[in-house]
XYZ file of C-alpha atoms in Angstrom:
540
model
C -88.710 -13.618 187.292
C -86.833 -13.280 184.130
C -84.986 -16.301 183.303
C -81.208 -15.680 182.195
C -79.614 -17.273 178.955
C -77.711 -20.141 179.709
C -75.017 -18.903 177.543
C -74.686 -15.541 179.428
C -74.722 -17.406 182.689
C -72.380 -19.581 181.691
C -70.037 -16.491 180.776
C -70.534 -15.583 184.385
C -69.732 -18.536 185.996
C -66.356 -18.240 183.735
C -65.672 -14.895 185.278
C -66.422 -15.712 188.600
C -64.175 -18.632 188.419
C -61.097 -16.485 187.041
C -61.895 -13.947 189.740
C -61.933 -16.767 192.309
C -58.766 -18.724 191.061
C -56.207 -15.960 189.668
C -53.644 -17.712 187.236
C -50.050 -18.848 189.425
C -46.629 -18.035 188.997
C -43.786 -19.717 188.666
C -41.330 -20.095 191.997
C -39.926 -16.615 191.039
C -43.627 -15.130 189.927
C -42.085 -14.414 186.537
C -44.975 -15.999 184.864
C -47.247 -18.748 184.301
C -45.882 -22.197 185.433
C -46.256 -25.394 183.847
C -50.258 -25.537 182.405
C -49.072 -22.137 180.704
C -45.904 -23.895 179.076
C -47.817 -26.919 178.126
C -50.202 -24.556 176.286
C -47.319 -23.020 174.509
C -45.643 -26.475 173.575
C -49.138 -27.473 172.534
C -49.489 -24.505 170.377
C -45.909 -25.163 168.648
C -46.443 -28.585 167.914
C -50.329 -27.370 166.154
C -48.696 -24.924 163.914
C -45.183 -26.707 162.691
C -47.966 -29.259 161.886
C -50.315 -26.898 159.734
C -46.629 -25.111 158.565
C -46.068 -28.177 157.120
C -49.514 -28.816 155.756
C -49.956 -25.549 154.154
C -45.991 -25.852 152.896
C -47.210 -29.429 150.846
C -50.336 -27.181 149.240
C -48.080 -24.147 148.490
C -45.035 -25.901 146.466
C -47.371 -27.002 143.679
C -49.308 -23.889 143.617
C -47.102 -21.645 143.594
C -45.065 -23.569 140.928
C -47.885 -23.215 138.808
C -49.233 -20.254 139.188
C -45.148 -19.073 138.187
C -45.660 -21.293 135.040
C -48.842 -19.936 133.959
C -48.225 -15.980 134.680
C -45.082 -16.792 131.957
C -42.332 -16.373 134.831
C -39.597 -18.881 135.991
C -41.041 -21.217 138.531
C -39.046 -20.139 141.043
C -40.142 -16.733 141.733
C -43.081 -18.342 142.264
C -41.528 -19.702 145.628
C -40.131 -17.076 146.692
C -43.002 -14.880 146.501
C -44.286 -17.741 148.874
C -40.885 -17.671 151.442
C -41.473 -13.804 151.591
C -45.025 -14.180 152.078
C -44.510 -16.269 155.060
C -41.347 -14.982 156.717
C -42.220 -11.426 156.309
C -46.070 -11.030 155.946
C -46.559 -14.056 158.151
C -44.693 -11.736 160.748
C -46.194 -8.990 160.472
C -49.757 -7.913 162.386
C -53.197 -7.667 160.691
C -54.519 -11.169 160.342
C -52.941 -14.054 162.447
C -54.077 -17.732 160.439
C -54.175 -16.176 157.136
C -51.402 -17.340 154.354
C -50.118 -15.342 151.811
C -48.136 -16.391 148.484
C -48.853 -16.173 144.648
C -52.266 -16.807 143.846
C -54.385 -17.276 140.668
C -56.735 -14.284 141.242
C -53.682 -12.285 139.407
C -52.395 -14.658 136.890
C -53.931 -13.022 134.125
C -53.164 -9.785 134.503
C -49.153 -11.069 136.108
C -49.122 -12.939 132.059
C -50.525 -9.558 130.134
C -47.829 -7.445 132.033
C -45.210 -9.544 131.138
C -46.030 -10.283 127.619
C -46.454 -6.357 127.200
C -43.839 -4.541 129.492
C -41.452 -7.435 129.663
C -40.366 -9.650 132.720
C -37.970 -6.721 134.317
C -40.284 -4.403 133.971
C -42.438 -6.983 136.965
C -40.540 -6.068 139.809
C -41.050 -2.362 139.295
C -45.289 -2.738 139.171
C -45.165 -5.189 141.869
C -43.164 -2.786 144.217
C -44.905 0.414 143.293
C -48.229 -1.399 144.085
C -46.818 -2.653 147.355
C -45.631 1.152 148.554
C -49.522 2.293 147.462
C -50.951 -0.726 149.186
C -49.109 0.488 152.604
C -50.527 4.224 151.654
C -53.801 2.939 151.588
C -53.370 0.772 154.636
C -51.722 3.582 156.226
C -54.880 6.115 155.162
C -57.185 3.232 156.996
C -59.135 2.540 153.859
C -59.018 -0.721 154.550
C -62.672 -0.925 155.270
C -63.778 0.376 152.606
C -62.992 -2.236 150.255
C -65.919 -4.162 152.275
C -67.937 -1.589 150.662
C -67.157 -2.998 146.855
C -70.080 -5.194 145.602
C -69.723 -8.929 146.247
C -71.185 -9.412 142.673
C -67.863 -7.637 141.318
C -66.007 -9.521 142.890
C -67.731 -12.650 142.433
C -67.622 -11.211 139.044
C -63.932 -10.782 138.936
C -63.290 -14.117 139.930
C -65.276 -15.797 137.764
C -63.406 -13.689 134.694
C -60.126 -14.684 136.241
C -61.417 -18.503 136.467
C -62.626 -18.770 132.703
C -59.311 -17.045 131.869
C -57.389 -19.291 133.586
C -59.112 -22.733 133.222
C -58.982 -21.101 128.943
C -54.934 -21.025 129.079
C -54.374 -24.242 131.234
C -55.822 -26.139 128.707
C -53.415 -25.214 125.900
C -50.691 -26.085 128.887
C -52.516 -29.502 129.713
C -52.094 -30.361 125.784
C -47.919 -28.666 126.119
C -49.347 -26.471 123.509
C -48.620 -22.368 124.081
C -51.814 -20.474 125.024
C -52.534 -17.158 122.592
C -52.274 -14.459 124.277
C -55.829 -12.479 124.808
C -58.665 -14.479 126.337
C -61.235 -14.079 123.332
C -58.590 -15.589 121.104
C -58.291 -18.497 124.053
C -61.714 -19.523 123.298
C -62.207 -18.846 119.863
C -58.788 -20.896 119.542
C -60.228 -24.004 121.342
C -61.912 -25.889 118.209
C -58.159 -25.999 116.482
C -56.547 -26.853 120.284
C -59.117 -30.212 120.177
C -58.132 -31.157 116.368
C -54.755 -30.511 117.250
C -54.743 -33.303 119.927
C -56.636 -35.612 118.680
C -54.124 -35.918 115.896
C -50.820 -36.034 117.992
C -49.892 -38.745 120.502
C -47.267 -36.721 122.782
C -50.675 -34.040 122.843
C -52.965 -35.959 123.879
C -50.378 -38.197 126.253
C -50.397 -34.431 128.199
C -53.670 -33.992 128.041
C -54.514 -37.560 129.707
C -51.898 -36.850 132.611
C -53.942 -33.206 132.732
C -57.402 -34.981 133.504
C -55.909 -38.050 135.839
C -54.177 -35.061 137.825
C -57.559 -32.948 137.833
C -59.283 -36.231 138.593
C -57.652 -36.909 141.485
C -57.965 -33.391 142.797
C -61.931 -34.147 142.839
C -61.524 -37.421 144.489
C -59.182 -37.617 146.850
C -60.958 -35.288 149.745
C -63.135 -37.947 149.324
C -60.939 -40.392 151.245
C -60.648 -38.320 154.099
C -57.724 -40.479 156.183
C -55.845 -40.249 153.082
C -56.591 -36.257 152.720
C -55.524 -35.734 156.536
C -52.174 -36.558 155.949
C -51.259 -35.531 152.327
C -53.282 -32.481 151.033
C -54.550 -33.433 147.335
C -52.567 -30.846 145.294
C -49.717 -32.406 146.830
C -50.648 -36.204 146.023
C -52.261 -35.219 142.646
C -48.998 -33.937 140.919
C -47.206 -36.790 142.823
C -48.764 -39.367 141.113
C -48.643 -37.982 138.011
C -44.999 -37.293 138.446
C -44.871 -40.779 139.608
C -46.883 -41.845 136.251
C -44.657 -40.242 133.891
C -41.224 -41.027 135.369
C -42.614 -44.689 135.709
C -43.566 -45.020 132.148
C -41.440 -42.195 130.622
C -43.978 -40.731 129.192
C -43.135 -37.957 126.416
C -44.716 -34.856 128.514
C -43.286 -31.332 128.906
C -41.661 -31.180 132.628
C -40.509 -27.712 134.384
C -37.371 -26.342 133.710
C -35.338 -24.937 136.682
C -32.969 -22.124 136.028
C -31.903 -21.539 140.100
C -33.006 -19.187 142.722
C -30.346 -16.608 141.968
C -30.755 -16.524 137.834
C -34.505 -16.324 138.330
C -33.833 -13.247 140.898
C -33.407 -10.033 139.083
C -34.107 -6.394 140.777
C -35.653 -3.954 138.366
C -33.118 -1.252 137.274
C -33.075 2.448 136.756
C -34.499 1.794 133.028
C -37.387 0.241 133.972
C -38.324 2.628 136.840
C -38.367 5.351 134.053
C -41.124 3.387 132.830
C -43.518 4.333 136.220
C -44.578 7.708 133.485
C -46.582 5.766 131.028
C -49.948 5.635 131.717
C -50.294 1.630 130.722
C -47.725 0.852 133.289
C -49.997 2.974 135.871
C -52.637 1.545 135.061
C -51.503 -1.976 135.704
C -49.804 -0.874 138.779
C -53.351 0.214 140.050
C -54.856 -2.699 139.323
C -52.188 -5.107 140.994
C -53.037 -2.804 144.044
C -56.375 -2.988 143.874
C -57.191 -6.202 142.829
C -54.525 -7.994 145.041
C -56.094 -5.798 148.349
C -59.762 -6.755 147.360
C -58.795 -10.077 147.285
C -56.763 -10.411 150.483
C -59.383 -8.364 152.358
C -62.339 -10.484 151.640
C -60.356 -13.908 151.867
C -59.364 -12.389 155.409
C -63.224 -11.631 156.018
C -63.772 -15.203 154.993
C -60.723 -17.058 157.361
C -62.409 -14.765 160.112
C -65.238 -16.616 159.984
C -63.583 -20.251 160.098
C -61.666 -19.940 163.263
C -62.750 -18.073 166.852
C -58.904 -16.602 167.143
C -58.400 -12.065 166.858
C -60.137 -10.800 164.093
C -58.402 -9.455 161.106
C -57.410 -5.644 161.695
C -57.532 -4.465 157.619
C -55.537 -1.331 157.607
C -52.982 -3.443 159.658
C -53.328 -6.279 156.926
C -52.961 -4.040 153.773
C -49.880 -2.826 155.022
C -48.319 -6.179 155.688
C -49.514 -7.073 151.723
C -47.532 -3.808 151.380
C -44.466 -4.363 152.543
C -44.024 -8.138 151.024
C -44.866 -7.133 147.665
C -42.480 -4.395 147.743
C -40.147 -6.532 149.004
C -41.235 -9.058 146.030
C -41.036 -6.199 143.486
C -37.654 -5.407 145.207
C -36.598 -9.312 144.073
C -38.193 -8.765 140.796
C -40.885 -11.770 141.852
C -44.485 -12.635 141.439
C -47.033 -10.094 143.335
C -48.320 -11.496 146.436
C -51.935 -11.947 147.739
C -53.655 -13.644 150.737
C -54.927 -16.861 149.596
C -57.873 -18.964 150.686
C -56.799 -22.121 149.752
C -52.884 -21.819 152.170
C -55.407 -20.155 154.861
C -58.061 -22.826 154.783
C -55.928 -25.027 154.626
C -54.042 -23.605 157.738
C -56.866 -23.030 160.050
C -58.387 -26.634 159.036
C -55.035 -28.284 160.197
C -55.524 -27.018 163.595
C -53.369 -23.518 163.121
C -53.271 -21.551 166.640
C -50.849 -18.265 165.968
C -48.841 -16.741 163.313
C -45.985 -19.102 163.741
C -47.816 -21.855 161.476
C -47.270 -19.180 157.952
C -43.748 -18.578 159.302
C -43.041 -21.932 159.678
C -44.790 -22.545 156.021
C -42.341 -19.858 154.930
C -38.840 -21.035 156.252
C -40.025 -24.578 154.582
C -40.679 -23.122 151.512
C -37.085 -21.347 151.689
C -35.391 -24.562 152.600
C -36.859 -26.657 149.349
C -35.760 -23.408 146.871
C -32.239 -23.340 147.972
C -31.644 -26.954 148.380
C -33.628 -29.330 146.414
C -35.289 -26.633 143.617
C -34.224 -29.475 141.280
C -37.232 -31.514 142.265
C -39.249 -29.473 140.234
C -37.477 -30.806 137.091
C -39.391 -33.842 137.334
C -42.549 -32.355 137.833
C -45.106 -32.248 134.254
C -46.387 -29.089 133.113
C -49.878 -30.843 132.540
C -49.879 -32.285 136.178
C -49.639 -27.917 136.859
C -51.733 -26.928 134.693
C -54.334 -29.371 136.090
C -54.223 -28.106 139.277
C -54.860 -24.459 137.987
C -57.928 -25.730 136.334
C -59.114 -27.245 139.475
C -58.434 -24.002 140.977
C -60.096 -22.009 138.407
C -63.432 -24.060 138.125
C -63.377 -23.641 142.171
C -63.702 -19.600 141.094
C -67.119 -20.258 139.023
C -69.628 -19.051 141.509
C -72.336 -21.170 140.279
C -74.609 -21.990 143.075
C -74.089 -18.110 144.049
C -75.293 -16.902 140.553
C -78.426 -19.241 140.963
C -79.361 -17.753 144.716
C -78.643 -14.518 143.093
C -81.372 -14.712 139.857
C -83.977 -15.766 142.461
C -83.174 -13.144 145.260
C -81.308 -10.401 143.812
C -81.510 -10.331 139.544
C -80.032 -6.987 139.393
C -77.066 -8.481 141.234
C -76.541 -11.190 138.978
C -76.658 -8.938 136.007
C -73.475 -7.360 137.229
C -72.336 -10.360 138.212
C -72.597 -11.814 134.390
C -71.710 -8.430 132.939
C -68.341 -7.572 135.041
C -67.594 -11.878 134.131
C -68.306 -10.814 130.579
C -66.398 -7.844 130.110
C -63.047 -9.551 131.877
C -63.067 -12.396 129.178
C -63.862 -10.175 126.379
C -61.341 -7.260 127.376
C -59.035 -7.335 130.394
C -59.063 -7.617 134.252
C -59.075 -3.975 134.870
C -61.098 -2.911 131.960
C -63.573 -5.594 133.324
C -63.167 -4.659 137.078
C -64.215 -0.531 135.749
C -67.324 -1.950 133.651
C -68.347 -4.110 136.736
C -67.947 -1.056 138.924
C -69.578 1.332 136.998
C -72.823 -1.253 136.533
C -72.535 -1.492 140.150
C -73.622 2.131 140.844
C -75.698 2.273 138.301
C -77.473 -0.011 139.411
C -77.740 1.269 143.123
C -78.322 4.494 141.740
C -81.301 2.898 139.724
C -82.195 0.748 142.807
C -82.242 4.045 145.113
C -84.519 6.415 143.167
C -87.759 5.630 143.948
C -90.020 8.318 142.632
C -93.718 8.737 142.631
C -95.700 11.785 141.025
C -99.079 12.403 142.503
C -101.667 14.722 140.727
C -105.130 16.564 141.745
C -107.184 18.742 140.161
C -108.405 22.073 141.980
C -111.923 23.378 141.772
C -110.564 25.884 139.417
C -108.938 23.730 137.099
C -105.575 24.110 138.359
C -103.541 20.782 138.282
C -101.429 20.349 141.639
C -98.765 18.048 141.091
C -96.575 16.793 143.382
C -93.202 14.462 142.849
C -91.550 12.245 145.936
C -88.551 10.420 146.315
C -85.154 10.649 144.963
C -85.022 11.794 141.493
C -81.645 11.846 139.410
C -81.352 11.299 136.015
C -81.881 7.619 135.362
C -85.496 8.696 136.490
C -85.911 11.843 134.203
C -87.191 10.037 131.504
C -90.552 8.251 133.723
C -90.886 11.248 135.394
C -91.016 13.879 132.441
C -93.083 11.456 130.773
C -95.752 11.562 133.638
C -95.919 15.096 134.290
C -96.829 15.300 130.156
C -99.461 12.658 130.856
C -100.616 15.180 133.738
C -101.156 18.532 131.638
C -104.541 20.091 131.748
C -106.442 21.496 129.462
C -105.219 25.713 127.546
C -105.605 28.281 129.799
C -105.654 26.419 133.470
C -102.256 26.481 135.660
C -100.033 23.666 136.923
C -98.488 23.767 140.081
C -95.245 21.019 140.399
C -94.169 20.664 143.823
C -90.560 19.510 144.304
C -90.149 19.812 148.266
C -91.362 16.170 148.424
C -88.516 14.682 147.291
C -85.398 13.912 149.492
C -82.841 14.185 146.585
C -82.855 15.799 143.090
C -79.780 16.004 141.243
C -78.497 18.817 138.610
C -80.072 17.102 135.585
C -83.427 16.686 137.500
C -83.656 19.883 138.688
C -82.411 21.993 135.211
C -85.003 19.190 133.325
C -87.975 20.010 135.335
C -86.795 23.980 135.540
C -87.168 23.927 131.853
C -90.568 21.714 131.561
C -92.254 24.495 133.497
C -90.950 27.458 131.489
C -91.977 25.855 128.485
C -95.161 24.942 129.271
C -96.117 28.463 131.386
C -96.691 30.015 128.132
C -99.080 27.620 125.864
C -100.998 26.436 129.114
C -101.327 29.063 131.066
C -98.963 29.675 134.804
C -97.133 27.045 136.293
C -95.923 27.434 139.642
C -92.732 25.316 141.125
C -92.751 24.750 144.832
C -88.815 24.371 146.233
C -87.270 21.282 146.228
C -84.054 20.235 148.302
C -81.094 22.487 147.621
C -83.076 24.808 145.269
C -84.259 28.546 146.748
C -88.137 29.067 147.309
C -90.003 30.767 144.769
C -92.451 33.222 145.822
C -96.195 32.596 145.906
C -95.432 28.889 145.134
C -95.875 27.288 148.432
C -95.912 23.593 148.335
C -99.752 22.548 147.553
C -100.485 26.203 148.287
C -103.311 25.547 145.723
C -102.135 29.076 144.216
C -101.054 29.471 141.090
C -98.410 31.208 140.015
C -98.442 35.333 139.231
């Protein structure tokens, strides 16, 4: 007898039960009765808690992120209120949160710097509208098929970046603007503060903040009830309104001076190709990023699966709605959605909630970010960009995978050096060359026939990363003047148009100073008569 799984029988015994014992309904049988409202109460009272968890997280974040993408703080926040009142509503995932996030920092400060702060709202809503195309194509799958070294890649750039301009903020020192010129301007940034008090005052309120970032999960009552973005910048807020310390604080314009929608000037500017190719990379970069932190939430809670197509459009429609308000672009983010599911999230309502919190504190108490330092932010972005560094992943890479890590290094490399799209392209591009390396696998046999005729035969997939090796053997396999060579292609499974016009030409030269050669058909080229594959026949 075949014994069952317990699991499976258990999954019986659960069906056979609701079989058995059909749910009740109320007096009037309009629904379930009171175990059905309890669930619902229970359900309320988990997500306004999470809401309120993942609200505590996002107010700091989202503060800084504004501050370091070179916008006023507040469209940071409101970015966040229509990323939970609007995305949070919408279907796709249900737990995950979605707001400003450091993945786009970077390339938010390079727009601005270049095409101006209302030109913002115009590239974040034209990336929205092509993120709901692309959602709306389904091809929201296929951004699973991007290599996780990219992306690992990506991040990484974006962390070094980052953690490279927050620590010209953690000194209340203005970052240069490209990244090489970050690092090659760090030497001077250390001299600097050494030699200035109010410096290197910021800088100590900078480490205490990023200190207590690292420590506090530590003290896991103490991280249950205030998340440790929150009660990092409060103490050092605390700390420097204590001792009035001489540290940089935010300034605060209000909600509706920081609001601007982009005109009819700065749609005009859609026809240059830099603004394009920005707007393709907010798209992009901002749906890779949602799509695998929704992959990742999936996997931390047992709730409906993330539909992507579904997702992409509800990323869509809040960043045209931020590009409509002239605010920050919008991503998911796995800090708000870890952060949510950890504090016992059960539906959508815990981002809405997050959402209508977030609205409440920019319309009536933004001035409680006046008091908050600029070092205490830019702390917390350095935490956030050294949690980017995927070192233990580049480590399991170089053992298992080297190839991987190479484009891992390479697309980190080229993001520093250049720019986040640039970088993103170059990571890409080593990406399938590498597969494309990785995939043709060629082997070229040879045997001699009694006459002297040299039957050679190639396998595998042969494009032109392979040329070289194989040209290079078939040379090594030449017989002596006056004896034929047959090459037989039909082994191989793919050849492409370099291959084929290569190894077309190798036998035409050589027919003449060593005698026939004879090329049996490979796949997509026409037979050639009296050149069956080993036929052992040489050509006429």
């Amino acid at each position: 007898m075949d014994k069952i799984p317990l699991s499976h029988a258990r999954k019986v015994l659960a069906r056979t039960k609701l079989r058995s014992n059909p749910p009740h309904s109320g007096a009037n049988g309009r629904g379930p009765a009171g175990p059905g409202r309890s669930g619902l109460r229970r359900d309320l009272r988990a997500d306004l808690t999470a809401s309120l968890v993942v609200f505590l997280i996002a107010v700091p974040l989202s503060a800084g992120i504004a501050v370091a993408s070179g916008v006023p703080v507040e469209l940071g926040l409101v970015t966040g209120v229509v990323g939970g009142l609007l995305t949070g509503l919408l279907p796709g995932s249900s737990l995950q949160v979605s707001g400003p996030a450091a993945g786009l920092t970077v390339l938010v400060y390079e727009a601005v710097r270049e095409f101006g702060l209302p030109a913002l709202g115009v590239l974040v809503l034209t990336a929205g509208l092509l993120q709901i195309a692309m959602g709306l194509l389904r091809l929201g799958r296929w951004f699973r098929a991007i290599s996780v070294a990219v992306v690992q890649g990506m991040l990484a750039g974006i962390g070094l970046v980052l953690m490279a301009g927050q620590i010209y903020a953690m000194a209340d020192t203005r970052p240069p603007a490209g990244g090489p010129e970050k690092l090659t301007g760090l030497p001077d940034l250390i001299i600097d503060t050494l030699i200035s008090t109010d410096a290197l005052t910021a800088a100590a309120v900078g480490t205490a903040t990023i200190a207590v970032l690292v420590l506090w999960p530590r003290w896991r009552r103490g991280a249950r009830i205030v998340p440790a973005p929150l009660a990092a910048v409060a103490l050092a807020t605390g700390v420097v309104a204590g001792l009035s310390l001489p540290v940089a604080r935010i300034e605060v314009n209000g909600l509706l001076d920081a609001v601007q929608p982009p005109g009819s000037a700065d749609f005009a500017r859609l026809g240059e190709m830099s603004v394009l190719g920005t707007v393709l990379a907010f798209a992009l970069i901002a749906s890779a990023e949602t799509l695998f932190s929704a992959a990742a939430v999936d996997r931390l809670h047992e709730g409906p699966r993330t539909d992507y197509n579904k997702e992409l459009i509800a990323q869509g429609a809040g960043n045209t709605v931020c590009g409509v308000l002239g605010a920050l672009p919008m991503t998911a983010v796995i800090v708000r959605s870890a952060a949510n599911v950890n504090a016992g999230a059960r539906t959508k309502a815990s981002r809405v909630l997050h959402g209508v919190w977030l609205l409440v504190f920019v319309t009536l108490v933004p001035w409680a970010l006046e008091v908050i330092p600029v070092a205490a932010l830019a702390g917390v972005l350095m935490h956030a960009g050294w949690k980017l560094l995927p070192f233990r992943d580049i480590v399991r890479l170089w053992r298992e995978h080297r190839g991987e890590a190479v484009v891992l290094v390479v697309t980190t490399g080229a993001i520093v050096t250049t720019n986040l799209f640039e970088g993103v392209v170059i990571g890409l591009l080593m990406a399938v060359a590498k597969a494309a390396w990785e995939t043709s696998h060629v082997h070229v046999e040879t045997r001699t026939g009694q006459d002297g005729t040299v039957h050679v035969r190639v396998l595998g997939n042969a494009n032109f990363l392979r040329l070289p090796r194989i040209l290079d053997e078939l040379e090594a396999t030449l017989p002596s003047p006056g004896h034929g060579v047959e090459l037989d292609l039909s082994g191989l499974r793919h050849m492409d148009h370099a291959c084929r016009s290569a190894l077309t030409a190798w036998a035409e030269r050589h027919a003449g100073s060593r005698g026939p050669v004879a090329t049996g058909h490979g796949p997509g080229s026409p037979p050639h008569a009296g050149s069956g594959p080993w036929s052992g026949q040489p050509a006429p």
